[in-house]
Short mmCIF file of C-alpha atoms in Angstrom, two decimals:
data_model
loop_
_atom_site.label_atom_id
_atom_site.label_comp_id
_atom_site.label_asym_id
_atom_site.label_seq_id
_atom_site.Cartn_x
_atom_site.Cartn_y
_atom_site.Cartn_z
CA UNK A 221 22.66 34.91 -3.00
CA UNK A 222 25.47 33.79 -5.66
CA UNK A 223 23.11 32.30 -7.76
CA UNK A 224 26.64 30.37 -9.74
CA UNK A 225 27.22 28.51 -6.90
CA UNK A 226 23.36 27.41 -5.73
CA UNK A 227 21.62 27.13 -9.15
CA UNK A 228 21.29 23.66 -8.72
CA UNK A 229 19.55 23.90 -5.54
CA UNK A 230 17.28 26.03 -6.73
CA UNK A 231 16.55 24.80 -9.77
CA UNK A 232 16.07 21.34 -7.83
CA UNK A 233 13.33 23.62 -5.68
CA UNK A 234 11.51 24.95 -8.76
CA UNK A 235 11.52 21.38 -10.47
CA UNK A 236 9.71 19.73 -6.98
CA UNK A 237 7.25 22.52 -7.10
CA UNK A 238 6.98 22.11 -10.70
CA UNK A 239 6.26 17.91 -9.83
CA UNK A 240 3.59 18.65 -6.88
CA UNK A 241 1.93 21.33 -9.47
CA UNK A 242 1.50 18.40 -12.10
CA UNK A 243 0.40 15.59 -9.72
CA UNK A 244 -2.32 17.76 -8.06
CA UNK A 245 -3.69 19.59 -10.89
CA UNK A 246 -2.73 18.00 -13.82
CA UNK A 247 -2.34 14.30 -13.30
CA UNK A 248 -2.03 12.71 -16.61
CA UNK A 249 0.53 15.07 -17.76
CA UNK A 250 3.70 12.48 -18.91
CA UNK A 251 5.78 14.97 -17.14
CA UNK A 252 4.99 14.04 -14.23
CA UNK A 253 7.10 10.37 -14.41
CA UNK A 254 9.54 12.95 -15.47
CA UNK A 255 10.40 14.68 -12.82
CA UNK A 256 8.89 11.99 -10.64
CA UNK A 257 11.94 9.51 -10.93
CA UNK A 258 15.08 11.99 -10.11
CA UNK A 259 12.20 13.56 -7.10
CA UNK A 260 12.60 10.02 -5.58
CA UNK A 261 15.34 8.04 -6.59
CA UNK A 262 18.18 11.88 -6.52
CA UNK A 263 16.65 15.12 -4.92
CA UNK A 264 16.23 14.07 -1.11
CA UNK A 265 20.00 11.98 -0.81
CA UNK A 266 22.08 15.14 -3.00
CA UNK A 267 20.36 18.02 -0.90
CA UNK A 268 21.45 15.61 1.79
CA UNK A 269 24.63 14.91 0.70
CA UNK A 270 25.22 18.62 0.38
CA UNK A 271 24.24 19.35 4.44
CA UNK A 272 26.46 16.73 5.71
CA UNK A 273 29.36 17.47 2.83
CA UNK A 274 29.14 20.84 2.51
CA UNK A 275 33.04 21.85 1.54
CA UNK A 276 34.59 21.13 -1.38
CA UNK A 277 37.29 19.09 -0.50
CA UNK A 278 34.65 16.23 1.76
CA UNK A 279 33.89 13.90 -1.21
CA UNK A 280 35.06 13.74 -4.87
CA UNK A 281 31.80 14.36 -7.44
CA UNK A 282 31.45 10.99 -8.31
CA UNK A 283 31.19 10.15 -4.82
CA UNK A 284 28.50 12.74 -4.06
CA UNK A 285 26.88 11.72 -6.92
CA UNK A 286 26.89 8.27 -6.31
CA UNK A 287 25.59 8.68 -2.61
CA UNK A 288 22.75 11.04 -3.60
CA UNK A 289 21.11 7.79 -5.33
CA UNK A 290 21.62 5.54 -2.77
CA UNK A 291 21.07 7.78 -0.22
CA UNK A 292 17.59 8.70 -1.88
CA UNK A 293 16.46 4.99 -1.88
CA UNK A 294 17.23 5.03 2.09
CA UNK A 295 15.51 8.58 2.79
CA UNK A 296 11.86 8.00 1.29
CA UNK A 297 11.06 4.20 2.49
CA UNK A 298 11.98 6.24 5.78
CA UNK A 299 9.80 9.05 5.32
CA UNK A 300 7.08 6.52 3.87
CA UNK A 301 7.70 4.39 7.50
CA UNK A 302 7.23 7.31 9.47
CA UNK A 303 4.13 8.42 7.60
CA UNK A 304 2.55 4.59 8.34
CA UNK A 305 2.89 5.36 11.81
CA UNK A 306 1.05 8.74 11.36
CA UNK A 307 -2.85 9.55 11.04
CA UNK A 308 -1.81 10.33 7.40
CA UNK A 309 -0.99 7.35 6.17
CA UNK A 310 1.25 6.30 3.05
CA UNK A 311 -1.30 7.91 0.56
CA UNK A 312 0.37 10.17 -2.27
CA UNK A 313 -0.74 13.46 -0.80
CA UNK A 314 1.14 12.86 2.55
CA UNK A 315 4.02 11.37 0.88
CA UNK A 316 4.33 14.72 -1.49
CA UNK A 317 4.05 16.78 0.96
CA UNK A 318 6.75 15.08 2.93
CA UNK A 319 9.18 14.66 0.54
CA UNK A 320 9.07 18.33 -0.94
CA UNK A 321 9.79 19.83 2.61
CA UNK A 322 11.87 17.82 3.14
CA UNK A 323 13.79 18.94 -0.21
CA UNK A 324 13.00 22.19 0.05
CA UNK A 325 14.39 22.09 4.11
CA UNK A 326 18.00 20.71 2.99
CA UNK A 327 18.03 22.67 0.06
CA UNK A 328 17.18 25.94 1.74
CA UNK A 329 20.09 24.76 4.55
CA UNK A 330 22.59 23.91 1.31
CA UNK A 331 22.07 27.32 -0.16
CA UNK A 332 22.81 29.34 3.15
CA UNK A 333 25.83 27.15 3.33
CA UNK A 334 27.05 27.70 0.18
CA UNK A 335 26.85 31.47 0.87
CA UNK A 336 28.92 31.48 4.19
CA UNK A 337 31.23 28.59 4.21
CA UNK A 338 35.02 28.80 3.04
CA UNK A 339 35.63 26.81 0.09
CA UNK A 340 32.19 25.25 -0.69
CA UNK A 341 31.35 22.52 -3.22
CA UNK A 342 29.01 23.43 -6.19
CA UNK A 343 28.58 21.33 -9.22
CA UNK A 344 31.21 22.27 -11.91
CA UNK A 345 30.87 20.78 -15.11
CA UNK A 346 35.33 20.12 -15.86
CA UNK A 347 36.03 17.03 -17.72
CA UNK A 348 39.37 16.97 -16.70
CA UNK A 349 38.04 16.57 -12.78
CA UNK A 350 35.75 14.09 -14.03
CA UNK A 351 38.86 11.91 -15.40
CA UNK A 352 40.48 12.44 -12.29
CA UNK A 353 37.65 11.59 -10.01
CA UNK A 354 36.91 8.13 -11.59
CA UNK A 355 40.94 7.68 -11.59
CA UNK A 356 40.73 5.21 -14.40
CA UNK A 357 43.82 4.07 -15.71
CA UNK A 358 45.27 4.13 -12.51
CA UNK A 359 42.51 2.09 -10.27
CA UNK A 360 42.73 -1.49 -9.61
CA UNK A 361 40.69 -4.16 -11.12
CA UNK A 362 38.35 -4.19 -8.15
CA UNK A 363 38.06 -0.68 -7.94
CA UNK A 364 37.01 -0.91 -11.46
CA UNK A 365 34.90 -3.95 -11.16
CA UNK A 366 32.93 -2.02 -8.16
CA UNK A 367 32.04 1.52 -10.03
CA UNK A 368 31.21 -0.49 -13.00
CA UNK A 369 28.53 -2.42 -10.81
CA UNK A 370 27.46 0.72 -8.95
CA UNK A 371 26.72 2.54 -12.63
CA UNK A 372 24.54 -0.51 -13.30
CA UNK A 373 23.08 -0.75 -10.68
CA UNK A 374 21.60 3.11 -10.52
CA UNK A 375 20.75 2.70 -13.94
CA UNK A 376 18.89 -0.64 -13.26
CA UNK A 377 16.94 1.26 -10.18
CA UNK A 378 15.93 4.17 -12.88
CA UNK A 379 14.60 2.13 -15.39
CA UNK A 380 12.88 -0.49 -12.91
CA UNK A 381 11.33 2.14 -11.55
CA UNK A 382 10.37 4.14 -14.78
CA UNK A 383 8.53 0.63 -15.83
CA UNK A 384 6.33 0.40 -12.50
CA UNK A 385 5.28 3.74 -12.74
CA UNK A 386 4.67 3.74 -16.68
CA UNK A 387 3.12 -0.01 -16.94
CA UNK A 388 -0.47 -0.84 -17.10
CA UNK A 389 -1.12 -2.35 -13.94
CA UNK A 390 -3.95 -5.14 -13.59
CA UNK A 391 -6.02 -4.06 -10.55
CA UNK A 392 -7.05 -7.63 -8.76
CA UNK A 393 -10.37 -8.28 -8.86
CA UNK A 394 -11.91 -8.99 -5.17
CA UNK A 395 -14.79 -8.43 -2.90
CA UNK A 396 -14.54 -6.52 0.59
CA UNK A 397 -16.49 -9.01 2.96
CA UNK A 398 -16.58 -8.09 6.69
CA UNK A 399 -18.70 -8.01 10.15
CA UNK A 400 -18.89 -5.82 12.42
CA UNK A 401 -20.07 -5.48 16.08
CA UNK A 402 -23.87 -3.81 16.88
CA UNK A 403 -21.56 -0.47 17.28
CA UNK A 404 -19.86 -1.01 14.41
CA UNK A 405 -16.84 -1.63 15.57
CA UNK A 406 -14.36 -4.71 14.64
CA UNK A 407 -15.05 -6.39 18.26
CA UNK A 408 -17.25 -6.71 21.02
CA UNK A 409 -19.47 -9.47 18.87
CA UNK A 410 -22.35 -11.22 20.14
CA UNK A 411 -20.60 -14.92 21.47
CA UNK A 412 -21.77 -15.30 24.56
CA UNK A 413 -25.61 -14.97 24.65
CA UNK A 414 -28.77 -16.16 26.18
CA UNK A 415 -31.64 -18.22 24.23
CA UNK A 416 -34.11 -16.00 22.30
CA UNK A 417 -32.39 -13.38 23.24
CA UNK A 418 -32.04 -10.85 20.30
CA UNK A 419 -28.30 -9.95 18.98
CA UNK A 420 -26.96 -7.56 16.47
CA UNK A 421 -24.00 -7.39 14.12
CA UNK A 422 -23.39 -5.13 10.85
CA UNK A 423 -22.70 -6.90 7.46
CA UNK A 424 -20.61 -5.51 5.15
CA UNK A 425 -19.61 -5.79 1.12
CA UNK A 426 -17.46 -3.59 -1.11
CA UNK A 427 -17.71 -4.49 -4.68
CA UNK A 428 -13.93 -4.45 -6.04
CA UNK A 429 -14.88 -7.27 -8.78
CA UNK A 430 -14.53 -4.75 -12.21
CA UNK A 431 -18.41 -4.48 -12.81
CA UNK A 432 -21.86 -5.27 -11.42
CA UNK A 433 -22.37 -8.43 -9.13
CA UNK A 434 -25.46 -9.88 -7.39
CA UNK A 435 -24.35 -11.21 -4.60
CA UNK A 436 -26.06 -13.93 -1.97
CA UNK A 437 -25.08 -14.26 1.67
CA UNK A 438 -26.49 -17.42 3.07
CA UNK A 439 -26.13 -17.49 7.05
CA UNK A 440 -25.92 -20.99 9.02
CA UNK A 441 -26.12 -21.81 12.63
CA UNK A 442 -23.90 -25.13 12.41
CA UNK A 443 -23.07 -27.18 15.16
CA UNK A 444 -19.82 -29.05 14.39
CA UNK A 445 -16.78 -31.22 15.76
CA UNK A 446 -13.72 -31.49 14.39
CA UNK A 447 -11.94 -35.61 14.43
CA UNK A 448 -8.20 -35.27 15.06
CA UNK A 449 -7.65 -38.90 14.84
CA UNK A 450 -9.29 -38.96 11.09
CA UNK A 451 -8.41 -35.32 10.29
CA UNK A 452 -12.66 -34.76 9.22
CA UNK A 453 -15.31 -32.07 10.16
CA UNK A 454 -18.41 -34.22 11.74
CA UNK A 455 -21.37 -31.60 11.39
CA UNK A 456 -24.32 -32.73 13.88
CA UNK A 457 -26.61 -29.94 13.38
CA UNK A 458 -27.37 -26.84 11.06
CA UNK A 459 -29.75 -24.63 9.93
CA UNK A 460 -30.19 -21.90 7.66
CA UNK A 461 -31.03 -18.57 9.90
CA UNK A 462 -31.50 -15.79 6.51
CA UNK A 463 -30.69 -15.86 2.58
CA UNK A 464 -29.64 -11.80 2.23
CA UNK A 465 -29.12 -10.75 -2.17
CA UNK A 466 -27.47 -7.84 -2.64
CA UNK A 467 -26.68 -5.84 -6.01
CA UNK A 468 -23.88 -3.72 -5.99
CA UNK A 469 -21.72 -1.93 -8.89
CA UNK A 470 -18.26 -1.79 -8.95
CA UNK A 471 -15.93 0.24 -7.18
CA UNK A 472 -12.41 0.90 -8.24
CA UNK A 473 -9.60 0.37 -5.79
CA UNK A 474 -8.06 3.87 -5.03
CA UNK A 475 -4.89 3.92 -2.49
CA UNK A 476 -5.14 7.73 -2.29
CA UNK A 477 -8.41 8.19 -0.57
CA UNK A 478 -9.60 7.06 3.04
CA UNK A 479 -11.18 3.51 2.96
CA UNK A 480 -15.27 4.44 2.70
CA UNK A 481 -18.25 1.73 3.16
CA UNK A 482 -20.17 0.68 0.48
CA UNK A 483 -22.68 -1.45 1.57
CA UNK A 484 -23.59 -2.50 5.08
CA UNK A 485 -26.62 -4.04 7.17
CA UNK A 486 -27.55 -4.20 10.67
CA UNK A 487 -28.44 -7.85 11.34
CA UNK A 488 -30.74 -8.96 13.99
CA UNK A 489 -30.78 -12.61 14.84
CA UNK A 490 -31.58 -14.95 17.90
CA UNK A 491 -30.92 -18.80 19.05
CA UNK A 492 -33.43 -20.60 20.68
CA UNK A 493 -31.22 -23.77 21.40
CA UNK A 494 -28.58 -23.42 23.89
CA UNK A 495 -24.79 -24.60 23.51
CA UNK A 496 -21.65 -24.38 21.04
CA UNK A 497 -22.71 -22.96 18.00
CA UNK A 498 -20.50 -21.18 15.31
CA UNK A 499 -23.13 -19.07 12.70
CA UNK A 500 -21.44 -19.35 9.56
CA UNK A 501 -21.97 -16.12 6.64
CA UNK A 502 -21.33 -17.91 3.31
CA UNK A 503 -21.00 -15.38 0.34
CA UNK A 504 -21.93 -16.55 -2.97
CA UNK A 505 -21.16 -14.06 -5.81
CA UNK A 506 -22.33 -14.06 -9.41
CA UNK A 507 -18.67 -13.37 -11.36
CA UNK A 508 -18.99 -17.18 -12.97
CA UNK A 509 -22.56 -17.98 -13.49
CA UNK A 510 -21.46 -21.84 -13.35
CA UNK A 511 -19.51 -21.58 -10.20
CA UNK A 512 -21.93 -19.69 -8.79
CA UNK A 513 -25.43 -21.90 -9.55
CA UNK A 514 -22.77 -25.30 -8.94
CA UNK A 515 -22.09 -23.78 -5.12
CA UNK A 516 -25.30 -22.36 -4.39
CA UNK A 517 -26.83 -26.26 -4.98
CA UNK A 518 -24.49 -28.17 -2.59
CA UNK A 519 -25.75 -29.67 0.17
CA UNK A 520 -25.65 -27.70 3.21
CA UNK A 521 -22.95 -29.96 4.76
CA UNK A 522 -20.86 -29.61 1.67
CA UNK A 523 -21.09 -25.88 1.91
CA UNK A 524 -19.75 -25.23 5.30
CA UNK A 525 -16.84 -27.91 4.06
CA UNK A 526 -16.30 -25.88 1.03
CA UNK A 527 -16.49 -22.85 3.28
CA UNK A 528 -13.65 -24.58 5.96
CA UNK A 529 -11.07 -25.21 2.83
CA UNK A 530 -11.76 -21.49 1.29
CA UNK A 531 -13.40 -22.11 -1.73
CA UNK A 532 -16.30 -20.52 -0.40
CA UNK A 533 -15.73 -16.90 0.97
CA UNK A 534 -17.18 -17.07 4.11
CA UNK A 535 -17.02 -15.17 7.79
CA UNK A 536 -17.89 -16.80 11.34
CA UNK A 537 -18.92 -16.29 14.56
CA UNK A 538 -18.54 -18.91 17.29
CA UNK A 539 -21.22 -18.43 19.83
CA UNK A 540 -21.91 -19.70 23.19
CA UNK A 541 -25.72 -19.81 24.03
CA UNK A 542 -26.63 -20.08 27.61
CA UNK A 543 -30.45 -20.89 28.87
#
Protein backbone atom coordinates (compact mmCIF):
# COMPACT_ATOMS: atom_id res chain seq x y z
CA UNK A 1 0.00 0.00 0.00
CA UNK A 2 1.52 3.54 -1.16
CA UNK A 3 0.73 5.06 1.88
CA UNK A 4 1.49 8.93 -0.26
CA UNK A 5 -1.30 8.39 -2.22
CA UNK A 6 -4.06 6.88 0.52
CA UNK A 7 -3.00 8.76 3.72
CA UNK A 8 -6.02 10.54 3.69
CA UNK A 9 -8.14 7.60 3.65
CA UNK A 10 -6.61 6.22 6.27
CA UNK A 11 -6.15 8.81 8.37
CA UNK A 12 -10.03 9.51 7.73
CA UNK A 13 -10.36 5.60 9.11
CA UNK A 14 -8.27 6.18 12.26
CA UNK A 15 -10.08 9.62 12.98
CA UNK A 16 -13.85 7.64 12.79
CA UNK A 17 -12.46 5.05 15.07
CA UNK A 18 -10.91 7.66 17.07
CA UNK A 19 -14.86 9.48 17.15
CA UNK A 20 -16.78 6.03 18.03
CA UNK A 21 -13.86 5.47 20.83
CA UNK A 22 -14.83 8.98 22.42
CA UNK A 23 -18.66 8.75 22.12
CA UNK A 24 -18.79 5.25 23.73
CA UNK A 25 -16.30 5.50 26.37
CA UNK A 26 -15.62 8.85 26.94
CA UNK A 27 -18.62 11.00 26.24
CA UNK A 28 -17.94 14.37 27.55
CA UNK A 29 -14.65 14.59 25.97
CA UNK A 30 -14.96 18.17 23.70
CA UNK A 31 -13.31 16.15 21.08
CA UNK A 32 -15.87 14.47 20.31
CA UNK A 33 -17.90 17.69 18.46
CA UNK A 34 -14.52 17.67 16.94
CA UNK A 35 -14.34 15.07 14.93
CA UNK A 36 -18.10 14.76 15.09
CA UNK A 37 -18.84 17.65 12.52
CA UNK A 38 -16.33 16.65 9.44
CA UNK A 39 -17.71 12.56 10.52
CA UNK A 40 -21.14 13.93 9.31
CA UNK A 41 -21.20 16.88 7.37
CA UNK A 42 -17.33 15.42 4.98
CA UNK A 43 -16.21 11.71 5.61
CA UNK A 44 -19.23 9.63 4.07
CA UNK A 45 -19.75 12.14 0.58
CA UNK A 46 -15.43 12.37 -0.05
CA UNK A 47 -14.92 8.49 0.49
CA UNK A 48 -17.88 8.58 -1.85
CA UNK A 49 -16.77 10.94 -4.11
CA UNK A 50 -13.53 9.01 -4.35
CA UNK A 51 -15.50 5.42 -5.49
CA UNK A 52 -17.48 7.04 -8.11
CA UNK A 53 -14.38 9.59 -9.20
CA UNK A 54 -11.68 7.58 -8.75
CA UNK A 55 -9.08 9.01 -11.63
CA UNK A 56 -7.52 12.02 -11.56
CA UNK A 57 -8.68 13.71 -14.40
CA UNK A 58 -12.99 13.03 -13.30
CA UNK A 59 -13.42 16.25 -11.24
CA UNK A 60 -11.17 19.27 -10.46
CA UNK A 61 -10.38 19.43 -6.34
CA UNK A 62 -12.62 22.04 -5.70
CA UNK A 63 -15.25 20.11 -7.22
CA UNK A 64 -14.56 16.96 -5.18
CA UNK A 65 -14.34 18.96 -2.39
CA UNK A 66 -17.32 20.75 -2.79
CA UNK A 67 -19.45 17.50 -3.48
CA UNK A 68 -18.04 15.63 -0.46
CA UNK A 69 -20.15 18.28 1.72
CA UNK A 70 -23.10 18.16 -0.03
CA UNK A 71 -22.95 14.80 -0.75
CA UNK A 72 -22.49 14.07 3.12
CA UNK A 73 -25.74 16.02 3.99
CA UNK A 74 -27.59 13.58 1.37
CA UNK A 75 -25.82 10.21 2.62
CA UNK A 76 -26.67 10.28 6.51
CA UNK A 77 -30.51 11.59 6.51
CA UNK A 78 -30.42 8.38 4.14
CA UNK A 79 -28.74 6.11 6.35
CA UNK A 80 -30.80 7.72 9.35
CA UNK A 81 -34.21 6.84 6.97
CA UNK A 82 -33.19 3.46 6.48
CA UNK A 83 -32.35 2.90 10.14
CA UNK A 84 -36.22 4.26 11.03
CA UNK A 85 -37.40 1.53 9.05
CA UNK A 86 -35.17 -0.99 10.97
CA UNK A 87 -35.67 -2.70 14.54
CA UNK A 88 -32.74 -0.34 15.45
CA UNK A 89 -34.10 2.68 15.27
CA UNK A 90 -32.47 6.29 14.83
CA UNK A 91 -30.72 6.03 18.32
CA UNK A 92 -26.89 7.12 18.32
CA UNK A 93 -25.52 3.63 18.66
CA UNK A 94 -27.18 2.41 15.35
CA UNK A 95 -26.46 5.55 13.63
CA UNK A 96 -22.49 5.14 14.62
CA UNK A 97 -22.32 2.06 13.72
CA UNK A 98 -23.80 2.79 10.35
CA UNK A 99 -22.02 5.57 9.41
CA UNK A 100 -18.42 4.19 10.34
CA UNK A 101 -18.96 1.09 8.00
CA UNK A 102 -20.10 2.78 5.87
CA UNK A 103 -16.77 5.03 5.88
CA UNK A 104 -14.67 2.50 6.54
CA UNK A 105 -16.49 0.31 3.33
CA UNK A 106 -15.75 3.27 0.69
CA UNK A 107 -12.63 4.02 2.18
CA UNK A 108 -11.31 0.49 2.18
CA UNK A 109 -12.78 0.39 -1.77
CA UNK A 110 -10.84 4.04 -2.38
CA UNK A 111 -7.59 2.69 -1.10
CA UNK A 112 -7.58 -0.59 -3.32
CA UNK A 113 -8.36 1.80 -6.10
CA UNK A 114 -5.83 4.03 -5.59
CA UNK A 115 -3.36 1.09 -5.64
CA UNK A 116 -4.46 -0.41 -9.09
CA UNK A 117 -5.93 2.24 -11.18
CA UNK A 118 -3.87 4.29 -13.89
CA UNK A 119 -3.60 7.79 -13.03
CA UNK A 120 -5.52 8.05 -9.70
CA UNK A 121 -6.54 11.20 -7.80
CA UNK A 122 -5.00 11.79 -4.27
CA UNK A 123 -5.11 15.02 -2.46
CA UNK A 124 -2.05 17.22 -3.39
CA UNK A 125 -1.57 20.21 -1.56
CA UNK A 126 -0.20 22.77 -5.09
CA UNK A 127 -1.33 26.25 -4.87
CA UNK A 128 -0.82 26.82 -8.28
CA UNK A 129 -3.70 23.93 -9.07
CA UNK A 130 -5.69 25.52 -6.53
CA UNK A 131 -5.59 28.98 -8.62
CA UNK A 132 -6.34 27.11 -11.55
CA UNK A 133 -9.17 25.08 -10.24
CA UNK A 134 -11.23 28.08 -8.91
CA UNK A 135 -10.23 29.84 -12.43
CA UNK A 136 -10.68 33.25 -10.93
CA UNK A 137 -9.82 35.99 -13.01
CA UNK A 138 -11.02 34.30 -15.84
CA UNK A 139 -14.73 33.07 -14.60
CA UNK A 140 -17.78 34.99 -15.22
CA UNK A 141 -19.69 36.96 -12.78
CA UNK A 142 -22.11 34.11 -12.21
CA UNK A 143 -19.61 31.63 -11.96
CA UNK A 144 -18.23 33.79 -9.32
CA UNK A 145 -21.44 34.75 -7.72
CA UNK A 146 -22.24 30.76 -7.43
CA UNK A 147 -18.79 29.45 -5.63
CA UNK A 148 -19.00 32.44 -3.50
CA UNK A 149 -22.57 31.21 -2.30
CA UNK A 150 -21.52 27.56 -2.20
CA UNK A 151 -18.37 28.63 0.30
CA UNK A 152 -21.08 30.23 2.45
CA UNK A 153 -23.17 28.07 2.42
CA UNK A 154 -20.78 24.97 3.73
CA UNK A 155 -19.52 27.24 6.15
CA UNK A 156 -23.08 28.22 7.33
CA UNK A 157 -23.94 24.21 7.56
CA UNK A 158 -20.57 23.83 9.85
CA UNK A 159 -21.22 26.35 12.19
CA UNK A 160 -25.16 25.70 12.39
CA UNK A 161 -24.38 22.54 13.14
CA UNK A 162 -21.40 23.11 15.63
CA UNK A 163 -24.16 25.38 17.65
CA UNK A 164 -26.88 22.47 17.91
CA UNK A 165 -24.53 20.12 19.03
CA UNK A 166 -22.59 22.57 21.51
CA UNK A 167 -25.85 24.58 22.88
CA UNK A 168 -27.60 23.90 26.06
CA UNK A 169 -30.69 22.47 25.01
CA UNK A 170 -33.98 22.99 27.23
CA UNK A 171 -35.49 19.48 27.56
CA UNK A 172 -39.55 20.15 27.47
CA UNK A 173 -41.11 19.43 30.39
CA UNK A 174 -44.17 16.81 29.89
CA UNK A 175 -45.94 13.86 31.29
CA UNK A 176 -46.27 10.37 29.40
CA UNK A 177 -50.13 9.63 29.86
CA UNK A 178 -51.48 6.47 28.12
CA UNK A 179 -54.00 3.29 28.27
CA UNK A 180 -53.61 0.30 27.38
CA UNK A 181 -55.73 -2.84 26.61
CA UNK A 182 -56.14 -5.83 29.56
CA UNK A 183 -53.01 -7.39 27.45
CA UNK A 184 -51.30 -4.47 27.37
CA UNK A 185 -51.41 -3.77 24.16
CA UNK A 186 -52.45 -0.27 22.37
CA UNK A 187 -55.94 -1.92 21.13
CA UNK A 188 -58.42 -4.39 21.68
CA UNK A 189 -60.12 -1.98 24.59
CA UNK A 190 -63.11 -2.78 26.42
CA UNK A 191 -66.11 -0.69 24.14
CA UNK A 192 -68.47 -2.98 23.61
CA UNK A 193 -69.54 -4.65 26.93
CA UNK A 194 -72.34 -6.08 28.89
CA UNK A 195 -73.83 -4.49 32.27
CA UNK A 196 -71.88 -5.49 35.44
CA UNK A 197 -69.81 -7.17 33.56
CA UNK A 198 -66.14 -6.66 34.78
CA UNK A 199 -63.49 -4.97 32.20
CA UNK A 200 -59.84 -4.30 32.34
CA UNK A 201 -57.44 -1.73 30.93
CA UNK A 202 -53.73 -0.72 32.08
CA UNK A 203 -53.01 2.96 33.10
CA UNK A 204 -49.99 4.41 32.46
CA UNK A 205 -47.68 7.69 33.57
CA UNK A 206 -44.06 8.58 32.86
CA UNK A 207 -42.91 11.49 34.82
CA UNK A 208 -40.87 13.77 32.20
CA UNK A 209 -41.88 17.09 34.30
CA UNK A 210 -37.95 17.94 35.76
CA UNK A 211 -38.71 16.76 39.44
CA UNK A 212 -41.22 15.05 41.73
CA UNK A 213 -45.07 15.33 40.95
CA UNK A 214 -48.16 13.94 42.74
CA UNK A 215 -50.34 13.30 40.35
CA UNK A 216 -54.43 12.62 40.47
CA UNK A 217 -56.34 10.71 37.82
CA UNK A 218 -60.00 11.26 38.26
CA UNK A 219 -62.10 8.73 35.98
CA UNK A 220 -65.79 9.69 34.73
CA UNK A 221 -68.46 7.69 33.10
CA UNK A 222 -70.16 10.76 31.18
CA UNK A 223 -72.95 10.50 29.05
CA UNK A 224 -72.89 13.40 26.55
CA UNK A 225 -74.30 14.96 23.17
CA UNK A 226 -72.74 17.18 21.18
CA UNK A 227 -75.35 20.42 19.50
CA UNK A 228 -74.18 21.14 15.94
CA UNK A 229 -76.67 23.81 15.47
CA UNK A 230 -75.23 25.79 18.74
CA UNK A 231 -71.69 24.34 18.47
CA UNK A 232 -72.10 23.16 22.71
CA UNK A 233 -71.42 19.85 24.63
CA UNK A 234 -74.97 19.01 26.49
CA UNK A 235 -73.75 16.49 29.31
CA UNK A 236 -76.95 14.45 30.61
CA UNK A 237 -75.29 12.18 32.92
CA UNK A 238 -71.90 11.51 34.82
CA UNK A 239 -70.37 10.00 37.51
CA UNK A 240 -67.18 9.64 39.09
CA UNK A 241 -66.11 5.69 38.80
CA UNK A 242 -62.28 6.06 40.97
CA UNK A 243 -59.93 9.07 42.20
CA UNK A 244 -56.27 7.10 41.57
CA UNK A 245 -52.89 9.62 43.32
CA UNK A 246 -49.85 8.69 42.20
CA UNK A 247 -46.21 9.99 43.24
CA UNK A 248 -43.66 9.65 40.85
CA UNK A 249 -39.98 11.27 40.45
CA UNK A 250 -38.69 12.48 37.48
CA UNK A 251 -37.31 10.83 34.64
CA UNK A 252 -35.06 12.42 32.12
CA UNK A 253 -35.85 12.12 28.45
CA UNK A 254 -33.05 9.94 26.84
CA UNK A 255 -33.34 9.33 22.83
CA UNK A 256 -30.60 6.67 23.05
CA UNK A 257 -32.26 4.02 25.06
CA UNK A 258 -35.49 1.86 24.28
CA UNK A 259 -38.71 3.60 25.60
CA UNK A 260 -39.21 1.69 29.30
CA UNK A 261 -42.55 2.01 31.59
CA UNK A 262 -42.54 3.81 34.55
CA UNK A 263 -45.61 3.50 36.13
CA UNK A 264 -48.63 1.45 35.17
CA UNK A 265 -51.96 -0.09 36.73
CA UNK A 266 -54.30 -2.71 35.81
CA UNK A 267 -57.77 -1.17 36.15
CA UNK A 268 -60.83 -3.10 36.81
CA UNK A 269 -64.12 -1.37 36.32
CA UNK A 270 -67.84 -2.25 35.45
CA UNK A 271 -71.22 -0.34 34.19
CA UNK A 272 -74.33 -1.21 35.52
CA UNK A 273 -76.42 1.12 33.15
CA UNK A 274 -76.63 0.17 29.64
CA UNK A 275 -76.07 2.56 26.50
CA UNK A 276 -73.51 5.24 24.99
CA UNK A 277 -71.12 6.02 27.45
CA UNK A 278 -67.55 7.52 26.91
CA UNK A 279 -65.39 6.99 30.55
CA UNK A 280 -63.33 9.92 30.61
CA UNK A 281 -59.43 9.65 32.60
CA UNK A 282 -58.79 13.29 33.64
CA UNK A 283 -55.12 13.82 34.89
CA UNK A 284 -54.53 16.47 37.30
CA UNK A 285 -50.81 17.10 38.11
CA UNK A 286 -49.25 19.12 40.89
CA UNK A 287 -46.44 21.34 38.69
CA UNK A 288 -48.61 24.74 39.65
CA UNK A 289 -50.13 24.30 43.00
CA UNK A 290 -52.81 27.07 41.86
CA UNK A 291 -53.68 25.46 38.62
CA UNK A 292 -53.79 22.43 40.08
CA UNK A 293 -56.25 23.07 43.44
CA UNK A 294 -58.31 25.79 40.73
CA UNK A 295 -58.99 22.47 38.29
CA UNK A 296 -59.36 19.91 40.76
CA UNK A 297 -62.56 22.24 42.28
CA UNK A 298 -64.55 22.68 39.01
CA UNK A 299 -67.63 21.30 38.70
CA UNK A 300 -67.73 18.01 37.17
CA UNK A 301 -69.41 19.38 34.00
CA UNK A 302 -66.76 22.03 33.71
CA UNK A 303 -64.09 19.40 33.90
CA UNK A 304 -64.99 17.17 31.08
CA UNK A 305 -65.41 20.78 29.08
CA UNK A 306 -62.02 21.74 30.16
CA UNK A 307 -60.97 18.22 29.31
CA UNK A 308 -62.81 18.54 25.47
CA UNK A 309 -60.74 22.00 24.75
CA UNK A 310 -57.27 20.43 26.22
CA UNK A 311 -56.65 22.28 29.11
CA UNK A 312 -57.11 19.31 31.03
CA UNK A 313 -54.87 16.27 29.96
CA UNK A 314 -57.19 13.72 29.66
CA UNK A 315 -57.67 10.07 27.76
CA UNK A 316 -61.15 8.38 26.72
CA UNK A 317 -62.85 5.49 26.05
CA UNK A 318 -66.22 5.44 24.29
CA UNK A 319 -68.13 2.44 25.38
CA UNK A 320 -71.16 0.70 24.29
CA UNK A 321 -72.97 -1.19 27.18
CA UNK A 322 -75.43 -3.78 26.20
CA UNK A 323 -78.01 -5.52 28.88
Amino acid sequence: MNLKKTWDLVLIIFLSITLNFFIFFSPENPLRIVLGLPFVLFFPGYVFINVLFKKENNLENIERFALSFGLSIAIVPLIGLLLNYSPYGIRIIPIMISLTLFIMLFAIIGIYNRNTVNEPWFPKINIEELKNDFEWKTSSKLDKFLTVILIISVIASVMTLGYVISAPKQNEKFTEFYLLGPEGKAYDYPTNVFTNEKNEVIIGLVNHEGKSVNYSIEVWLVNLTYDMNINQTNISNMYLMDEIPVNLDNRPVNIDENWTKQWESNYNFSIGTSGKWQQWYLLFKNTDKEEFETLKSLKPEEKIKFALNGSIQSLKLNINVND
